[in-house]
Amino acid sequence: MTTKRTRQVTITPLIILIAVVVAGFWALLAVGTGSPDRSERPRGGDKAPGDTVDLARRIERYTARFDEDSGYRRPTRADREAVARGVGLLLDGRQDKAREQLSDVDMDVRTLVDSVGGRRYAEVADRSDDGPSPRGWGRIYVGLDAPARWSVQVPHPRSDEATEQLGVAVLRGSPGGVLVIAGAHRKAGSGNASDVAHRRDSVFHAVCDELVRRGAPGLQLHGFASGSAPDHDVVASTGEGSAARDDGRELADALREKDFDVCRAWVRNCPLEGRTNVQGRSAAEAGVPFLHVEFSRRVRMSSEASAEAADALVTVTDAWSARRGAE
């Protein structure tokens, strides 16, 4: 009996020690493999694969209904600030919190995979787009596969025909892009209320301001009728600022190599220089690079010429992505 009792006393602590070690191992394993809160993930946000779409066709369907009678509701200051905060959360990779914030102003966040190139984007879309009275606040596409480093802006979709498709081509061309598209025809609102390139009280401007606050350079795309600048294919300008002067030269050179006639607004007087553009003025005040680029109808409506123009624009966004990635 004495021998058996002694064995029990010796073996029992050993069993307890093994159980503690095993339990600790499994606890460590659970911590090491557990999923962090998606809302706190740095860059990349939600890792859900998302719906696969052709981004160009999706945006074409969205803007196809824009006309002068499609309607526009001016957002309040609280609305604008809420959307800007939500987009800021997306830029920080906090997609779940961005979705919660944007839901308060009736906007949705979806993860999409572009069938051309396979890049992932967070789409910020107005829920009223599918209703009888759209507010016309626009859409934002934030790349999820790289930190946001620059933006391409389309303030006059449909009225500056095909600029939205040029914007998609630029977004696809370089990593780290954010595409900001106005949500209504420039003449859809009362007076010039929906002409977002000349109004600071729009969701479009609030989002662009958030990007400027983060130091992200902006490329804004416009279109002109043949009679507005008959001697030129493109008018390139830095707007009110000069921070993008070197970028403008690089862009103009790239366009010239593709046989486009470019009016360089920093060299000579050009029509359509965009010096009253409010996004450009905000960028100038902050010392952030901004390019205002006008394309003739001939360039925009030719698939070949438009592709060449997009290639030239991508030389600038590639440079911005590389430069800001090295900071």
Coordinates of C-alpha atoms in Angstrom, one line a residue:
M1 CA 0.0 0.0 0.0
T2 CA 2.9 2.3 0.9
T3 CA 4.5 1.8 -2.5
K4 CA 1.3 2.5 -4.4
R5 CA 0.7 5.7 -2.4
T6 CA 4.2 7.0 -3.2
R7 CA 3.7 6.4 -7.0
Q8 CA 0.4 8.3 -6.9
V9 CA 2.1 11.3 -5.3
T10 CA 5.0 11.2 -7.8
I11 CA 2.9 10.8 -11.0
T12 CA 0.1 13.3 -10.2
P13 CA 2.3 16.5 -10.3
L14 CA 3.8 15.2 -13.6
I15 CA 0.3 14.8 -15.1
I16 CA -0.6 18.3 -13.9
L17 CA 2.6 19.8 -15.4
I18 CA 1.9 18.2 -18.8
A19 CA -1.7 19.4 -18.8
V20 CA -0.5 23.0 -18.1
V21 CA 2.1 22.9 -20.8
V22 CA -0.4 21.5 -23.4
A23 CA -3.0 24.1 -22.4
G24 CA -0.4 26.9 -22.8
F25 CA 0.6 25.6 -26.2
W26 CA -3.0 25.6 -27.5
A27 CA -3.6 29.1 -26.0
L28 CA -0.5 30.4 -27.8
L29 CA -1.6 28.7 -31.0
A30 CA -5.0 30.4 -30.8
V31 CA -3.5 33.8 -30.3
G32 CA -1.1 33.3 -33.2
T33 CA -3.7 32.2 -35.7
G34 CA -6.7 34.2 -34.6
S35 CA -8.1 36.8 -36.9
P36 CA -7.6 40.4 -35.8
D37 CA -10.5 42.9 -35.8
R38 CA -11.0 43.7 -39.5
S39 CA -11.7 47.3 -38.7
E40 CA -8.2 47.7 -37.2
R41 CA -6.2 46.1 -40.0
P42 CA -3.6 48.3 -41.6
R43 CA -4.0 48.9 -45.3
G44 CA -6.0 46.4 -47.2
G45 CA -9.1 46.6 -45.0
D46 CA -11.5 43.7 -45.4
K47 CA -9.9 40.7 -46.8
A48 CA -13.2 39.3 -48.2
P49 CA -12.7 38.5 -51.9
G50 CA -15.7 40.7 -53.0
D51 CA -17.8 40.6 -56.1
T52 CA -16.0 40.4 -59.4
V53 CA -17.1 43.2 -61.8
D54 CA -15.9 45.0 -64.9
L55 CA -15.3 48.3 -63.2
A56 CA -15.5 50.3 -66.5
R57 CA -18.9 48.8 -67.3
R58 CA -20.2 49.3 -63.7
I59 CA -19.3 53.0 -63.8
E60 CA -20.7 53.3 -67.3
R61 CA -24.1 52.0 -66.1
Y62 CA -24.0 54.3 -63.2
T63 CA -23.3 57.5 -65.2
A64 CA -25.6 56.6 -68.2
R65 CA -28.6 58.0 -66.4
F66 CA -27.1 61.4 -65.7
D67 CA -28.7 64.3 -67.5
E68 CA -29.7 67.9 -66.8
D69 CA -33.0 66.7 -65.2
S70 CA -31.7 63.8 -63.2
G71 CA -31.8 65.8 -59.9
Y72 CA -29.4 66.8 -57.2
R73 CA -29.8 67.5 -53.5
R74 CA -27.2 69.7 -51.9
P75 CA -25.7 68.0 -48.8
T76 CA -25.5 69.6 -45.5
R77 CA -22.2 70.4 -43.8
A78 CA -22.8 67.4 -41.4
D79 CA -23.4 65.2 -44.4
R80 CA -20.2 66.3 -46.1
E81 CA -18.1 65.8 -43.0
A82 CA -19.6 62.4 -42.3
V83 CA -18.8 61.1 -45.8
A84 CA -15.2 62.6 -45.6
R85 CA -14.7 60.8 -42.2
G86 CA -16.0 57.6 -43.6
V87 CA -13.6 57.8 -46.6
G88 CA -10.8 58.7 -44.2
L89 CA -11.5 55.4 -42.3
L90 CA -11.3 53.5 -45.6
L91 CA -8.0 55.2 -46.4
D92 CA -6.7 54.0 -43.0
G93 CA -7.8 50.4 -43.8
R94 CA -10.6 50.4 -41.3
Q95 CA -13.3 49.1 -43.6
D96 CA -15.8 47.9 -41.0
K97 CA -15.8 51.2 -39.1
A98 CA -16.0 53.1 -42.4
R99 CA -19.1 51.1 -43.3
E100 CA -20.7 51.9 -40.0
Q101 CA -19.9 55.6 -40.4
L102 CA -21.1 55.9 -44.0
S103 CA -24.3 53.9 -43.2
D104 CA -25.4 56.8 -41.0
V105 CA -25.6 59.0 -44.2
D106 CA -27.2 56.2 -46.2
M107 CA -24.1 55.2 -48.2
D108 CA -22.9 51.6 -48.7
V109 CA -19.4 50.2 -48.8
R110 CA -18.8 47.2 -51.0
T111 CA -15.7 45.2 -51.8
L112 CA -15.2 44.7 -55.5
V113 CA -12.7 42.9 -57.6
D114 CA -12.1 44.4 -61.1
S115 CA -12.2 41.7 -63.7
V116 CA -9.6 43.7 -65.7
G117 CA -6.3 43.4 -63.7
G118 CA -7.8 41.8 -60.6
R119 CA -7.3 44.7 -58.2
R120 CA -9.6 45.1 -55.2
Y121 CA -11.5 48.3 -54.5
A122 CA -13.9 49.5 -51.8
E123 CA -16.8 51.2 -53.5
V124 CA -18.6 54.0 -51.6
A125 CA -22.1 54.4 -53.2
D126 CA -25.2 56.4 -52.3
R127 CA -28.2 54.2 -51.5
S128 CA -30.4 56.8 -53.1
D129 CA -28.9 56.0 -56.5
D130 CA -31.4 53.1 -56.9
G131 CA -34.4 55.2 -55.8
P132 CA -36.7 57.5 -57.6
S133 CA -35.0 60.7 -56.3
P134 CA -31.2 60.2 -56.3
R135 CA -29.2 62.8 -54.2
G136 CA -26.4 62.8 -56.8
W137 CA -23.6 62.7 -54.2
G138 CA -21.3 60.5 -56.3
R139 CA -19.1 57.5 -55.8
I140 CA -15.6 56.8 -54.5
Y141 CA -13.4 53.8 -55.4
V142 CA -10.5 53.2 -53.0
G143 CA -7.8 50.7 -53.9
L144 CA -7.4 48.0 -51.2
D145 CA -4.2 46.4 -52.5
A146 CA -1.9 49.2 -51.7
P147 CA -1.9 52.4 -49.5
A148 CA -3.8 55.3 -51.0
R149 CA -1.2 57.7 -52.5
W150 CA -3.0 59.7 -55.2
S151 CA -6.4 60.5 -56.7
V152 CA -8.0 60.8 -60.1
Q153 CA -11.1 63.1 -60.0
V154 CA -14.0 63.2 -62.5
P155 CA -16.2 66.3 -61.6
H156 CA -18.3 66.3 -64.8
P157 CA -19.3 62.8 -65.8
R158 CA -21.5 62.6 -68.9
S159 CA -21.4 66.3 -69.5
D160 CA -17.6 66.0 -70.1
E161 CA -18.4 62.8 -72.0
A162 CA -16.1 59.8 -71.5
T163 CA -14.0 61.4 -68.8
E164 CA -15.3 58.8 -66.3
Q165 CA -13.9 56.0 -68.5
L166 CA -10.6 57.8 -68.8
G167 CA -10.6 58.0 -65.0
V168 CA -11.1 54.2 -64.7
A169 CA -8.2 53.6 -67.1
V170 CA -6.0 55.8 -64.9
L171 CA -7.1 54.0 -61.8
R172 CA -6.3 50.6 -63.3
G173 CA -2.9 51.8 -64.5
S174 CA -1.2 52.5 -61.2
P175 CA -1.4 51.1 -57.6
G176 CA -2.5 53.3 -54.7
G177 CA -5.3 55.2 -56.5
V178 CA -8.6 56.7 -55.4
L179 CA -11.2 57.5 -58.0
V180 CA -13.7 60.2 -57.1
I181 CA -16.7 60.6 -59.4
A182 CA -19.4 63.3 -59.1
G183 CA -22.9 61.9 -58.8
A184 CA -24.9 64.2 -61.2
H185 CA -24.7 66.1 -64.4
R186 CA -23.1 69.5 -63.8
K187 CA -26.5 71.2 -64.7
A188 CA -28.7 68.9 -62.7
G189 CA -28.9 71.2 -59.6
S190 CA -30.3 74.6 -59.1
G191 CA -28.0 77.2 -60.5
N192 CA -24.5 75.7 -60.4
A193 CA -25.2 73.6 -57.3
S194 CA -24.1 70.4 -58.9
D195 CA -21.0 71.8 -60.7
V196 CA -18.7 70.3 -58.1
A197 CA -15.5 71.7 -59.7
H198 CA -16.7 75.2 -58.7
R199 CA -18.5 74.4 -55.4
R200 CA -17.0 73.8 -52.0
D201 CA -20.3 72.6 -50.5
S202 CA -20.4 69.1 -52.2
V203 CA -19.5 65.6 -51.1
F204 CA -17.1 65.5 -54.1
H205 CA -15.1 68.5 -52.7
A206 CA -15.2 67.1 -49.1
V207 CA -13.7 63.8 -50.2
C208 CA -11.0 65.6 -52.3
D209 CA -10.2 67.8 -49.3
E210 CA -9.7 64.8 -47.2
L211 CA -7.2 63.5 -49.7
V212 CA -5.4 66.8 -49.8
R213 CA -5.3 66.8 -46.0
R214 CA -3.4 63.5 -46.3
G215 CA -1.0 65.0 -48.9
A216 CA -2.3 62.9 -51.8
P217 CA -1.7 64.5 -55.2
G218 CA -4.7 64.9 -57.5
L219 CA -5.3 64.5 -61.2
Q220 CA -8.6 66.1 -62.4
L221 CA -10.0 65.2 -65.8
H222 CA -12.1 67.4 -68.0
G223 CA -13.3 67.5 -71.6
F224 CA -13.8 70.4 -74.0
A225 CA -15.7 70.9 -77.3
S226 CA -13.6 71.3 -80.4
G227 CA -14.3 75.0 -80.7
S228 CA -13.0 75.8 -77.2
A229 CA -9.4 75.1 -78.1
P230 CA -9.3 74.3 -81.8
D231 CA -5.5 74.2 -82.0
H232 CA -5.0 71.7 -79.2
D233 CA -5.8 68.1 -78.2
V234 CA -5.0 68.7 -74.5
V235 CA -4.7 71.6 -72.1
A236 CA -2.6 70.8 -69.1
S237 CA -2.5 73.1 -66.1
T238 CA -1.5 73.1 -62.5
G239 CA -4.5 75.3 -61.7
E240 CA -3.8 78.0 -59.0
G241 CA -0.7 76.2 -57.6
S242 CA 2.7 75.3 -58.8
A243 CA 3.5 72.2 -56.7
A244 CA 2.9 69.9 -59.7
R245 CA 4.9 71.9 -62.2
D246 CA 7.5 69.1 -62.8
D247 CA 4.7 66.5 -62.9
G248 CA 2.9 68.7 -65.5
R249 CA 6.1 68.8 -67.7
E250 CA 6.4 65.1 -67.4
L251 CA 2.8 64.6 -68.5
A252 CA 3.0 67.1 -71.3
D253 CA 6.1 65.4 -72.6
A254 CA 4.5 62.0 -72.4
L255 CA 1.4 63.3 -74.3
R256 CA 3.6 65.0 -76.9
E257 CA 5.4 61.7 -77.6
K258 CA 2.1 60.2 -78.5
D259 CA 1.5 63.0 -81.0
F260 CA -1.0 65.0 -79.0
D261 CA -0.8 68.8 -79.3
V262 CA -0.6 70.1 -75.7
C263 CA -1.1 73.6 -74.5
R264 CA 1.1 74.0 -71.3
A265 CA -0.6 76.6 -69.1
W266 CA 2.6 77.2 -67.1
V267 CA 4.4 78.3 -70.3
R268 CA 1.8 80.3 -72.2
N269 CA -1.8 81.5 -71.9
C270 CA -4.2 78.7 -72.6
P271 CA -7.9 78.4 -72.7
L272 CA -9.5 76.3 -69.9
E273 CA -6.7 76.6 -67.5
G274 CA -8.9 75.7 -64.5
R275 CA -7.6 78.5 -62.2
T276 CA -11.0 78.9 -60.6
N277 CA -11.3 75.2 -59.9
V278 CA -11.9 74.8 -56.1
Q279 CA -10.2 71.5 -55.7
G280 CA -7.1 73.0 -57.3
R281 CA -7.3 76.0 -55.0
S282 CA -7.5 73.8 -51.9
A283 CA -4.5 71.8 -53.1
A284 CA -2.6 75.0 -53.9
E285 CA -3.3 76.3 -50.3
A286 CA -1.9 73.1 -48.9
G287 CA 1.1 72.9 -51.3
V288 CA -0.2 69.5 -52.7
P289 CA 0.4 68.7 -56.4
F290 CA -2.7 69.1 -58.5
L291 CA -3.1 68.8 -62.3
H292 CA -6.1 70.0 -64.2
V293 CA -6.2 68.3 -67.6
E294 CA -8.7 69.0 -70.4
F295 CA -9.1 66.6 -73.3
S296 CA -10.7 67.4 -76.7
R297 CA -13.7 65.4 -77.8
R298 CA -11.6 63.8 -80.5
V299 CA -9.3 62.3 -77.9
R300 CA -12.1 61.2 -75.5
M301 CA -14.3 59.6 -78.1
S302 CA -11.6 57.6 -79.9
S303 CA -10.9 54.3 -78.0
E304 CA -7.3 54.3 -79.4
A305 CA -6.6 58.0 -78.6
S306 CA -8.2 57.6 -75.2
A307 CA -6.0 54.6 -74.4
E308 CA -2.9 56.6 -75.5
A309 CA -3.9 59.5 -73.3
A310 CA -4.5 57.2 -70.3
D311 CA -1.0 55.7 -70.8
A312 CA 0.5 59.2 -70.7
L313 CA -1.5 60.1 -67.5
V314 CA -0.3 56.9 -65.8
T315 CA 3.3 58.1 -66.2
V316 CA 2.4 60.7 -63.6
T317 CA 0.4 58.5 -61.3
D318 CA 3.2 55.9 -61.4
A319 CA 5.6 58.6 -60.3
W320 CA 3.3 59.7 -57.5
S321 CA 2.8 56.2 -56.3
A322 CA 6.6 55.5 -56.2
R323 CA 7.4 58.9 -54.7
R324 CA 4.9 58.6 -51.9
G325 CA 5.8 55.0 -51.3
A326 CA 9.4 56.1 -50.6
E327 CA 8.4 58.7 -48.0

